[in-house]
């Protein structure tokens, strides 16, 4: 049996054509957590509760299970309804699984024994959940450390572990959150390997879709092909977020693709496609945006805006390295964009003064980019002690203002969109309208937008791009025309 | 703009290659509900609350929105967070949508006006949600009818509407549930058209996968191709349930495919595939199972079991018509299966006595089939006044024991599985073991199982099959060999 399925002991994998994730990845994460907590709260145990399946309302069907990210980071467990414990004094790890009734096997497959789980996840101890209180009592540490804190992107609170009998223990729910969230910001070598993999799979899926997209297709048909590519070839059962497949004017809708705008427009000759999609492999996310013309040839207008955004993207690649502030990178990309729009005749006047007026936020209301990891908008952006969120247009949408450090993984995703309500508001504001050239600007109404989003790793000396898609106008036109082959991007 | 997207006023559609659902479907459903409620509680208004997006835990990403089924049945609304009201005296319909802040447009697309929603859904009145209490107060009916009741498949309770200010009204949460659940059991002509469509799309996707499946592929790669086919060609963004793609021994795991067994085995020469998958179009579900050999040629053992199940399936098609009891159909299919297993040498003795001993439940622990509609296990199976759930093995898993009536849509899905714990238990039970021929039976250990699941409509005179997949051994072998073309199943 064992050799027929994809998982072998101590690894997670979807077959030999996919990446084999060693459980050492999670062991390393736990070790880092233990090291950090030993300094502040040694006499304690971390208690985390894994995620549960979510039913479709009151029915007996459910969404495909997705593990909670903090729990995933510590244990890599793919099953629902587990608990995990880490003893900070000894560093030993414990997993707890539901004891399932025997007849479950008929419906859900052979029941995994505790030994099976121990082999799969390589933790020190495995028990049934009902033993959790007794195990913790025997450990007899001063505190249980549970997780609760505010996600700075959603404003929601992380799920705090609870179990029958927890009232007998002293619980500290303050210590763990900032420490584990901050650890998740710095990716280990093993995590970087997984992120590289999922970014490569997603890059290849984008390349596939770029060649396939053509006038007459519907946006969602491109979404469907992307999802199939990532799952079939890369083992990614989930996407990291809802696919954004905007064509034409929809490319200016930043979070297009949701139920109210479900990627249901038809691609037309002469339009741009802005496709923002990423796979998820054992929870690790990719987040890539490509912008290209439906027919494979940029118009002069499209080229102008595309190359403005590309220069903005490239400037950040050049400037970014450990020690630079992400907020500064955002402003740098804004400045380059404004310069290019001025060169293109859409803007006039002093770029310094435009920067002072936050003019770029009219064209790029979102931030330059964000941390990427187990969450597509990964955690740790605005922890206590980090630079606070700005209140300035554009900058206030930046998901972190931290200083770049080695082993951070982020997206770089400048964009330029022509959004009527924002243009109208700016044209009506004398402080802003003086920079605008309405006669030119108005020819871009209905244009949509351009976004160029790469997934990057901060190294000791700079930034490296993990994304492998055609990026220059020439590369894109060549790729769609079939002139380049896969080897160029392998 | 309007002509570029798939939806035109008064219809739901994913493009001209997909089915155009008229809002008359939902109007008809509401009319049926009004007619029924006028007889029992005329001075009232129905108040339903639509579904909401479900976040991935504390993050700012979420599952793709799926509408709540009762709300969907009444209104067909694809957006989250709406309310619906039906005035029973006049039959007039009201929809209420969230008032979104202006800057939402930048992120989520142009804000739909109330007029847009009215055109899209063709209800009588559309308001913002904050107007809901005032609208209800002005209507001034005796009761608000809200929905709450137990789903007999999941045991969960349906979502009862609530809103700020509901405490000022008299609420009746008893009347609505049994009436609307029972109405959902009988499909209208317009609903049948949608179900036929989604079953056709899903049938074509199965045919596609049957030809594509081969030794070396992983089960989930077949799942991925199925999902892509249904979405790309049929506009089905959701599947109706988690795909079950069991090969070899996994084909005996009835709900295989979940996170603990994620379709991650490799297809091998000589194995059977049991693929149970269905698309979902605007909420309407298909639920089809095909069983076929990986290499396209049945072995003698595979043919024996497959044909036993097929005979069992065919017997129900012949016998089923308005007036027949679904429990009797279950027993009929059991009897045919036992006869065939006896003919095949796996069983011995009197089939009557086997039936008395519920022997079939060893081989088919699940029920013959279930209602199908907006939920894959559709509602109304065990309402008050309907025959109660049996406690007998096999029969107790039947999701309804009702008498067949015109316009019911169900699945017919007999199966035969070789499940070690069930076989071992039976062999140890003298009342059962006397019918078993261990020397033959034991050669089927590890075989897996066969299920043949069709989606059917009860008509005035009998049953018609909506499923269009190769079913006989010959048809399957011919299809996989490429001998038949699509026209045979169109």
GROMACS .gro file of N, CA and C in nm, chain A residues 358-455:
model
  294
  358UNK      N    1   0.102   6.309  -0.291
  358UNK     CA    2   0.060   6.169  -0.300
  358UNK      C    3  -0.015   6.139  -0.429
  359UNK      N    4   0.033   6.198  -0.535
  359UNK     CA    5  -0.039   6.186  -0.662
  359UNK      C    6  -0.043   6.041  -0.714
  360UNK      N    7   0.061   5.965  -0.682
  360UNK     CA    8   0.069   5.829  -0.736
  360UNK      C    9  -0.049   5.742  -0.692
  361UNK      N   10  -0.104   5.775  -0.575
  361UNK     CA   11  -0.214   5.691  -0.523
  361UNK      C   12  -0.340   5.698  -0.609
  362UNK      N   13  -0.348   5.800  -0.695
  362UNK     CA   14  -0.460   5.805  -0.790
  362UNK      C   15  -0.448   5.688  -0.889
  363UNK      N   16  -0.323   5.659  -0.925
  363UNK     CA   17  -0.299   5.557  -1.027
  363UNK      C   18  -0.271   5.419  -0.966
  364UNK      N   19  -0.219   5.421  -0.844
  364UNK     CA   20  -0.191   5.295  -0.776
  364UNK      C   21  -0.239   5.306  -0.631
  365UNK      N   22  -0.369   5.277  -0.610
  365UNK     CA   23  -0.422   5.295  -0.474
  365UNK      C   24  -0.367   5.192  -0.376
  366UNK      N   25  -0.308   5.085  -0.425
  366UNK     CA   26  -0.263   4.978  -0.335
  366UNK      C   27  -0.115   4.993  -0.303
  367UNK      N   28  -0.070   4.910  -0.211
  367UNK     CA   29   0.069   4.914  -0.169
  367UNK      C   30   0.161   4.845  -0.268
  368UNK      N   31   0.291   4.867  -0.251
  368UNK     CA   32   0.391   4.809  -0.342
  368UNK      C   33   0.393   4.657  -0.335
  369UNK      N   34   0.368   4.602  -0.215
  369UNK     CA   35   0.375   4.457  -0.202
  369UNK      C   36   0.366   4.417  -0.056
  370UNK      N   37   0.374   4.289  -0.031
  370UNK     CA   38   0.345   4.236   0.103
  370UNK      C   39   0.426   4.111   0.128
  371UNK      N   40   0.435   4.073   0.253
  371UNK     CA   41   0.498   3.945   0.287
  371UNK      C   42   0.419   3.831   0.225
  372UNK      N   43   0.489   3.724   0.193
  372UNK     CA   44   0.428   3.607   0.129
  372UNK      C   45   0.479   3.482   0.201
  373UNK      N   46   0.391   3.391   0.230
  373UNK     CA   47   0.433   3.269   0.298
  373UNK      C   48   0.317   3.172   0.304
  374UNK      N   49   0.282   3.128   0.423
  374UNK     CA   50   0.167   3.039   0.436
  374UNK      C   51   0.037   3.114   0.409
  375UNK      N   52   0.036   3.243   0.434
  375UNK     CA   53  -0.076   3.325   0.388
  375UNK      C   54  -0.027   3.409   0.271
  376UNK      N   55  -0.115   3.435   0.178
  376UNK     CA   56  -0.074   3.516   0.063
  376UNK      C   57  -0.040   3.657   0.109
  377UNK      N   58  -0.118   3.711   0.201
  377UNK     CA   59  -0.077   3.833   0.270
  377UNK      C   60  -0.022   3.785   0.404
  378UNK      N   61   0.106   3.759   0.408
  378UNK     CA   62   0.159   3.688   0.524
  378UNK      C   63   0.167   3.781   0.645
  379UNK      N   64   0.177   3.715   0.761
  379UNK     CA   65   0.164   3.787   0.889
  379UNK      C   66   0.292   3.863   0.923
  380UNK      N   67   0.282   3.946   1.024
  380UNK     CA   68   0.399   4.014   1.079
  380UNK      C   69   0.421   4.154   1.026
  381UNK      N   70   0.328   4.206   0.950
  381UNK     CA   71   0.347   4.336   0.886
  381UNK      C   72   0.354   4.452   0.983
  382UNK      N   73   0.267   4.451   1.082
  382UNK     CA   74   0.261   4.566   1.175
  382UNK      C   75   0.262   4.519   1.320
  383UNK      N   76   0.360   4.439   1.355
  383UNK     CA   77   0.374   4.397   1.495
  383UNK      C   78   0.421   4.515   1.580
  384UNK      N   79   0.399   4.504   1.710
  384UNK     CA   80   0.449   4.609   1.801
  384UNK      C   81   0.599   4.624   1.783
  385UNK      N   82   0.642   4.747   1.776
  385UNK     CA   83   0.785   4.772   1.762
  385UNK      C   84   0.827   4.790   1.617
  386UNK      N   85   0.741   4.752   1.525
  386UNK     CA   86   0.770   4.775   1.383
  386UNK      C   87   0.715   4.914   1.347
  387UNK      N   88   0.764   4.972   1.238
  387UNK     CA   89   0.709   5.100   1.195
  387UNK      C   90   0.557   5.089   1.176
  388UNK      N   91   0.487   5.193   1.217
  388UNK     CA   92   0.340   5.188   1.211
  388UNK      C   93   0.288   5.216   1.072
  389UNK      N   94   0.162   5.181   1.053
  389UNK     CA   95   0.095   5.205   0.925
  389UNK      C   96   0.080   5.355   0.903
  390UNK      N   97   0.115   5.400   0.785
  390UNK     CA   98   0.102   5.541   0.749
  390UNK      C   99  -0.045   5.575   0.726
  391UNK      N  100  -0.078   5.701   0.734
  391UNK     CA  101  -0.215   5.741   0.702
  391UNK      C  102  -0.222   5.807   0.564
  392UNK      N  103  -0.109   5.813   0.494
  392UNK     CA  104  -0.106   5.879   0.363
  392UNK      C  105  -0.164   5.789   0.253
  393UNK      N  106  -0.232   5.849   0.156
  393UNK     CA  107  -0.288   5.769   0.044
  393UNK      C  108  -0.181   5.678  -0.017
  394UNK      N  109  -0.219   5.560  -0.053
  394UNK     CA  110  -0.122   5.465  -0.111
  394UNK      C  111  -0.046   5.396   0.000
  395UNK      N  112   0.035   5.472   0.072
  395UNK     CA  113   0.116   5.415   0.181
  395UNK      C  114   0.028   5.348   0.287
  396UNK      N  115  -0.091   5.402   0.309
  396UNK     CA  116  -0.178   5.343   0.411
  396UNK      C  117  -0.225   5.203   0.371
  397UNK      N  118  -0.218   5.173   0.241
  397UNK     CA  119  -0.254   5.039   0.195
  397UNK      C  120  -0.136   4.942   0.195
  398UNK      N  121  -0.020   4.993   0.229
  398UNK     CA  122   0.097   4.906   0.234
  398UNK      C  123   0.083   4.810   0.353
  399UNK      N  124   0.104   4.681   0.330
  399UNK     CA  125   0.075   4.582   0.434
  399UNK      C  126   0.188   4.565   0.535
  400UNK      N  127   0.302   4.632   0.508
  400UNK     CA  128   0.407   4.643   0.609
  400UNK      C  129   0.495   4.762   0.573
  401UNK      N  130   0.550   4.826   0.675
  401UNK     CA  131   0.647   4.935   0.652
  401UNK      C  132   0.782   4.895   0.710
  402UNK      N  133   0.804   4.767   0.727
  402UNK     CA  134   0.927   4.721   0.793
  402UNK      C  135   1.049   4.740   0.703
  403UNK      N  136   1.163   4.730   0.765
  403UNK     CA  137   1.290   4.733   0.695
  403UNK      C  138   1.318   4.594   0.640
  404UNK      N  139   1.368   4.587   0.519
  404UNK     CA  140   1.397   4.457   0.458
  404UNK      C  141   1.510   4.388   0.534
  405UNK      N  142   1.495   4.256   0.549
  405UNK     CA  143   1.601   4.176   0.610
  405UNK      C  144   1.612   4.046   0.531
  406UNK      N  145   1.727   3.985   0.546
  406UNK     CA  146   1.755   3.859   0.478
  406UNK      C  147   1.647   3.755   0.509
  407UNK      N  148   1.609   3.680   0.408
  407UNK     CA  149   1.511   3.572   0.420
  407UNK      C  150   1.367   3.617   0.435
  408UNK      N  151   1.343   3.746   0.417
  408UNK     CA  152   1.204   3.788   0.399
  408UNK      C  153   1.163   3.754   0.256
  409UNK      N  154   1.038   3.713   0.240
  409UNK     CA  155   0.983   3.689   0.106
  409UNK      C  156   0.866   3.785   0.088
  410UNK      N  157   0.867   3.858  -0.020
  410UNK     CA  158   0.762   3.958  -0.043
  410UNK      C  159   0.720   3.956  -0.189
  411UNK      N  160   0.613   4.027  -0.216
  411UNK     CA  161   0.577   4.056  -0.356
  411UNK      C  162   0.622   4.199  -0.387
  412UNK      N  163   0.661   4.219  -0.512
  412UNK     CA  164   0.680   4.355  -0.565
  412UNK      C  165   0.577   4.370  -0.675
  413UNK      N  166   0.481   4.459  -0.652
  413UNK     CA  167   0.368   4.461  -0.745
  413UNK      C  168   0.316   4.601  -0.775
  414UNK      N  169   0.401   4.684  -0.834
  414UNK     CA  170   0.350   4.815  -0.873
  414UNK      C  171   0.242   4.800  -0.979
  415UNK      N  172   0.156   4.900  -0.986
  415UNK     CA  173   0.050   4.897  -1.085
  415UNK      C  174   0.014   5.038  -1.128
  416UNK      N  175  -0.059   5.046  -1.236
  416UNK     CA  176  -0.111   5.176  -1.281
  416UNK      C  177  -0.248   5.152  -1.343
  417UNK      N  178  -0.349   5.215  -1.282
  417UNK     CA  179  -0.487   5.189  -1.322
  417UNK      C  180  -0.556   5.321  -1.351
  418UNK      N  181  -0.653   5.316  -1.440
  418UNK     CA  182  -0.732   5.435  -1.472
  418UNK      C  183  -0.873   5.411  -1.420
  419UNK      N  184  -0.896   5.463  -1.301
  419UNK     CA  185  -1.020   5.435  -1.227
  419UNK      C  186  -1.100   5.565  -1.224
  420UNK      N  187  -1.213   5.566  -1.294
  420UNK     CA  188  -1.288   5.691  -1.312
  420UNK      C  189  -1.313   5.769  -1.182
  421UNK      N  190  -1.365   5.705  -1.079
  421UNK     CA  191  -1.395   5.787  -0.959
  421UNK      C  192  -1.269   5.855  -0.902
  422UNK      N  193  -1.155   5.787  -0.910
  422UNK     CA  194  -1.032   5.846  -0.858
  422UNK      C  195  -0.984   5.960  -0.949
  423UNK      N  196  -0.996   5.940  -1.081
  423UNK     CA  197  -0.955   6.045  -1.176
  423UNK      C  198  -1.045   6.168  -1.161
  424UNK      N  199  -1.175   6.144  -1.150
  424UNK     CA  200  -1.269   6.255  -1.138
  424UNK      C  201  -1.242   6.336  -1.011
  425UNK      N  202  -1.216   6.261  -0.902
  425UNK     CA  203  -1.188   6.328  -0.775
  425UNK      C  204  -1.061   6.413  -0.786
  426UNK      N  205  -0.959   6.359  -0.852
  426UNK     CA  206  -0.834   6.432  -0.866
  426UNK      C  207  -0.851   6.555  -0.956
  427UNK      N  208  -0.927   6.537  -1.061
  427UNK     CA  209  -0.949   6.650  -1.155
  427UNK      C  210  -1.025   6.763  -1.087
  428UNK      N  211  -1.103   6.730  -0.986
  428UNK     CA  212  -1.182   6.831  -0.916
  428UNK      C  213  -1.104   6.895  -0.802
  429UNK      N  214  -0.983   6.845  -0.776
  429UNK     CA  215  -0.903   6.893  -0.664
  429UNK      C  216  -0.787   6.977  -0.719
  430UNK      N  217  -0.790   7.108  -0.699
  430UNK     CA  218  -0.688   7.195  -0.762
  430UNK      C  219  -0.545   7.156  -0.725
  431UNK      N  220  -0.526   7.103  -0.602
  431UNK     CA  221  -0.390   7.062  -0.563
  431UNK      C  222  -0.339   6.946  -0.647
  432UNK      N  223  -0.431   6.871  -0.703
  432UNK     CA  224  -0.390   6.755  -0.783
  432UNK      C  225  -0.406   6.782  -0.932
  433UNK      N  226  -0.515   6.853  -0.967
  433UNK     CA  227  -0.546   6.866  -1.110
  433UNK      C  228  -0.437   6.943  -1.184
  434UNK      N  229  -0.364   7.026  -1.112
  434UNK     CA  230  -0.259   7.103  -1.180
  434UNK      C  231  -0.151   7.014  -1.241
  435UNK      N  232  -0.138   6.893  -1.188
  435UNK     CA  233  -0.038   6.800  -1.245
  435UNK      C  234  -0.093   6.716  -1.360
  436UNK      N  235  -0.223   6.717  -1.375
  436UNK     CA  236  -0.285   6.626  -1.472
  436UNK      C  237  -0.300   6.695  -1.608
  437UNK      N  238  -0.285   6.617  -1.713
  437UNK     CA  239  -0.308   6.669  -1.848
  437UNK      C  240  -0.436   6.603  -1.901
  438UNK      N  241  -0.550   6.667  -1.877
  438UNK     CA  242  -0.678   6.599  -1.904
  438UNK      C  243  -0.691   6.551  -2.048
  439UNK      N  244  -0.639   6.630  -2.144
  439UNK     CA  245  -0.657   6.591  -2.284
  439UNK      C  246  -0.592   6.456  -2.313
  440UNK      N  247  -0.480   6.430  -2.246
  440UNK     CA  248  -0.414   6.299  -2.265
  440UNK      C  249  -0.476   6.194  -2.172
  441UNK      N  250  -0.491   6.235  -2.049
  441UNK     CA  251  -0.541   6.143  -1.947
  441UNK      C  252  -0.676   6.084  -1.987
  442UNK      N  253  -0.761   6.168  -2.042
  442UNK     CA  254  -0.896   6.120  -2.075
  442UNK      C  255  -0.896   6.016  -2.186
  443UNK      N  256  -0.787   6.012  -2.265
  443UNK     CA  257  -0.781   5.907  -2.368
  443UNK      C  258  -0.753   5.770  -2.305
  444UNK      N  259  -0.717   5.770  -2.177
  444UNK     CA  260  -0.690   5.643  -2.108
  444UNK      C  261  -0.812   5.593  -2.029
  445UNK      N  262  -0.920   5.668  -2.030
  445UNK     CA  263  -1.041   5.620  -1.960
  445UNK      C  264  -1.090   5.492  -2.029
  446UNK      N  265  -1.122   5.395  -1.948
  446UNK     CA  266  -1.166   5.267  -2.002
  446UNK      C  267  -1.051   5.174  -2.039
  447UNK      N  268  -0.927   5.225  -2.019
  447UNK     CA  269  -0.808   5.147  -2.052
  447UNK      C  270  -0.797   5.024  -1.962
  448UNK      N  271  -0.838   5.041  -1.836
  448UNK     CA  272  -0.816   4.936  -1.736
  448UNK      C  273  -0.689   4.964  -1.659
  449UNK      N  274  -0.603   4.864  -1.645
  449UNK     CA  275  -0.482   4.886  -1.569
  449UNK      C  276  -0.377   4.782  -1.596
  450UNK      N  277  -0.262   4.808  -1.539
  450UNK     CA  278  -0.146   4.718  -1.552
  450UNK      C  279  -0.094   4.690  -1.412
  451UNK      N  280  -0.064   4.566  -1.383
  451UNK     CA  281   0.008   4.532  -1.260
  451UNK      C  282   0.114   4.430  -1.297
  452UNK      N  283   0.232   4.447  -1.239
  452UNK     CA  284   0.342   4.352  -1.260
  452UNK      C  285   0.384   4.305  -1.122
  453UNK      N  286   0.355   4.181  -1.091
  453UNK     CA  287   0.377   4.133  -0.955
  453UNK      C  288   0.472   4.014  -0.955
  454UNK      N  289   0.585   4.034  -0.887
  454UNK     CA  290   0.684   3.929  -0.871
  454UNK      C  291   0.691   3.885  -0.726
  455UNK      N  292   0.729   3.760  -0.707
  455UNK     CA  293   0.754   3.707  -0.573
  455UNK      C  294   0.905   3.703  -0.553
   0.00000   0.00000   0.00000
